Amino acid sequence: MVDTIVEKDAIIVFEAENYASQTLNESRQWLSFSETNSESLSHNFADADLPHLDGASNGEYLEILPDTRTNHDEALIPGENFTDKPGEMAILSYPIYVTTPGRYYVWARAYSTGTEDNGMHIGLNGDWPESGQRLQFCKGKFAWTWSSQQRRPDNHCGDPTTLWIDIDKPGQHMLTVSMREDGTEIDKFILTQDKNYTPVGMGPSVTTYNAPELSERTALKDITHYYKILDANTYFTPNDASKEYFYFDEWRKAAAINAGKPDARNIFVRASYEVPAKLPSKALNMQLVTLSEIDGESSYRVFINDQLIGEFTNAETTIDYSENTFDLGLQSLKQGDTIHVEANAVTNGKIPEGDITAFSRGRWRALVLQHPLNKR
Ligand SMILES: [Ca+2]
Ligand SMILES: [Ca+2]
Ligand SMILES: [Ca+2]
Ligand SMILES: [Ca+2]
């Protein structure tokens, strides 16, 4: 994917070759010439000049071919090798994201080797305003040259910054370029609100935007899909007998047992959730996500009402707080059912702590409800 073109401080800079689409190109096409693609340098279309990669920004540019009118002696065929009508032939489109609306003077960097290969039209959002028509390159033959000059009946070469596009509101716009003369070569564009600005050399760096990397999830990593995540903290409440031992470990995002209290050890501590409303599917798959701990292998029991539906023990681990996902299978739940999750705090005798060894804390993160496989 091509980088997103954006405005930065009232300037928009992009490579001609990074267009998003090309349309109305049945008889003339903008072709890429690229130093990284040697095939692009040999073609069999009518053309009067050699490739001009030397000094091309980004090592690539476009030329509109075939070029069947390279000088005054070759026939001018309107609608084929020339068109004074903007938006009629070989339209390149560039989505640009603008934050500062206003008048943008358009500079293009072109390479011309004659008098019949040095013009194009600029448009915006499907319109081709008079101010964007007939961008003309007179000076700088046989060299990459910037121009913002509009060809006028009384001045064929035009004057600097006489070609512009008015952007009336912030947001996404479509900058367009269409053919005027075949054989025209374009390298790069600059749109600027600064009327006194004149580009030099290859011009400034392109103004593009790359979104920063998204943050990846750190919890429930094995859960590939879900109808609802019943996280321990939001949905589950300890019963009276468990209240004094049960707590939520904010740091590790898990329900836990306060194993610092001797009474809390080696017993099942229960937290419960009552199904408040009708669920969308007759049966949902259930998964319990627990955390392994190095000091003990906690066990878990899950009940729907009085019925035990699953019983698991964390495997021994060397990585503290790594997630385990236990499958409870398809379960039918209805309004008013209560789901109980129980955990215990145990020691495996491996981690000394004072006179005894440390206890695990029966940590678990969530009970996950999933649509059955055929309804994901
Ligand atoms: Ca050529
Ligand atoms: Ca031509
Ligand atoms: Ca040419
Ligand atoms: Ca270029």
mmCIF file with all atom_site columns, C-alpha atoms in Angstrom, residues 27 113 199 210 226 298 324 371:
data_model
loop_
_atom_site.group_PDB
_atom_site.id
_atom_site.type_symbol
_atom_site.label_atom_id
_atom_site.label_alt_id
_atom_site.label_comp_id
_atom_site.label_asym_id
_atom_site.label_entity_id
_atom_site.label_seq_id
_atom_site.pdbx_PDB_ins_code
_atom_site.Cartn_x
_atom_site.Cartn_y
_atom_site.Cartn_z
_atom_site.occupancy
_atom_site.B_iso_or_equiv
_atom_site.pdbx_formal_charge
_atom_site.auth_seq_id
_atom_site.auth_comp_id
_atom_site.auth_asym_id
_atom_site.auth_atom_id
_atom_site.pdbx_PDB_model_num
ATOM 1 C CA . SER A 1 27  ? -5.263  5.889   -25.798 1.00 0.00 ? 27  SER A CA 1
ATOM 2 C CA . THR A 1 113 ? 12.696  17.839  -24.315 1.00 0.00 ? 113 THR A CA 1
ATOM 3 C CA . PRO A 1 199 ? 11.233  24.674  -4.721  1.00 0.00 ? 199 PRO A CA 1
ATOM 4 C CA . ASN A 1 210 ? 2.150   6.202   8.779   1.00 0.00 ? 210 ASN A CA 1
ATOM 5 C CA . TYR A 1 226 ? -16.133 -14.365 21.868  1.00 0.00 ? 226 TYR A CA 1
ATOM 6 C CA . SER A 1 298 ? -4.071  -23.930 41.775  1.00 0.00 ? 298 SER A CA 1
ATOM 7 C CA . ASN A 1 324 ? -4.108  -21.045 30.697  1.00 0.00 ? 324 ASN A CA 1
ATOM 8 C CA . HIS A 1 371 ? -20.819 -18.794 19.964  1.00 0.00 ? 371 HIS A CA 1
#
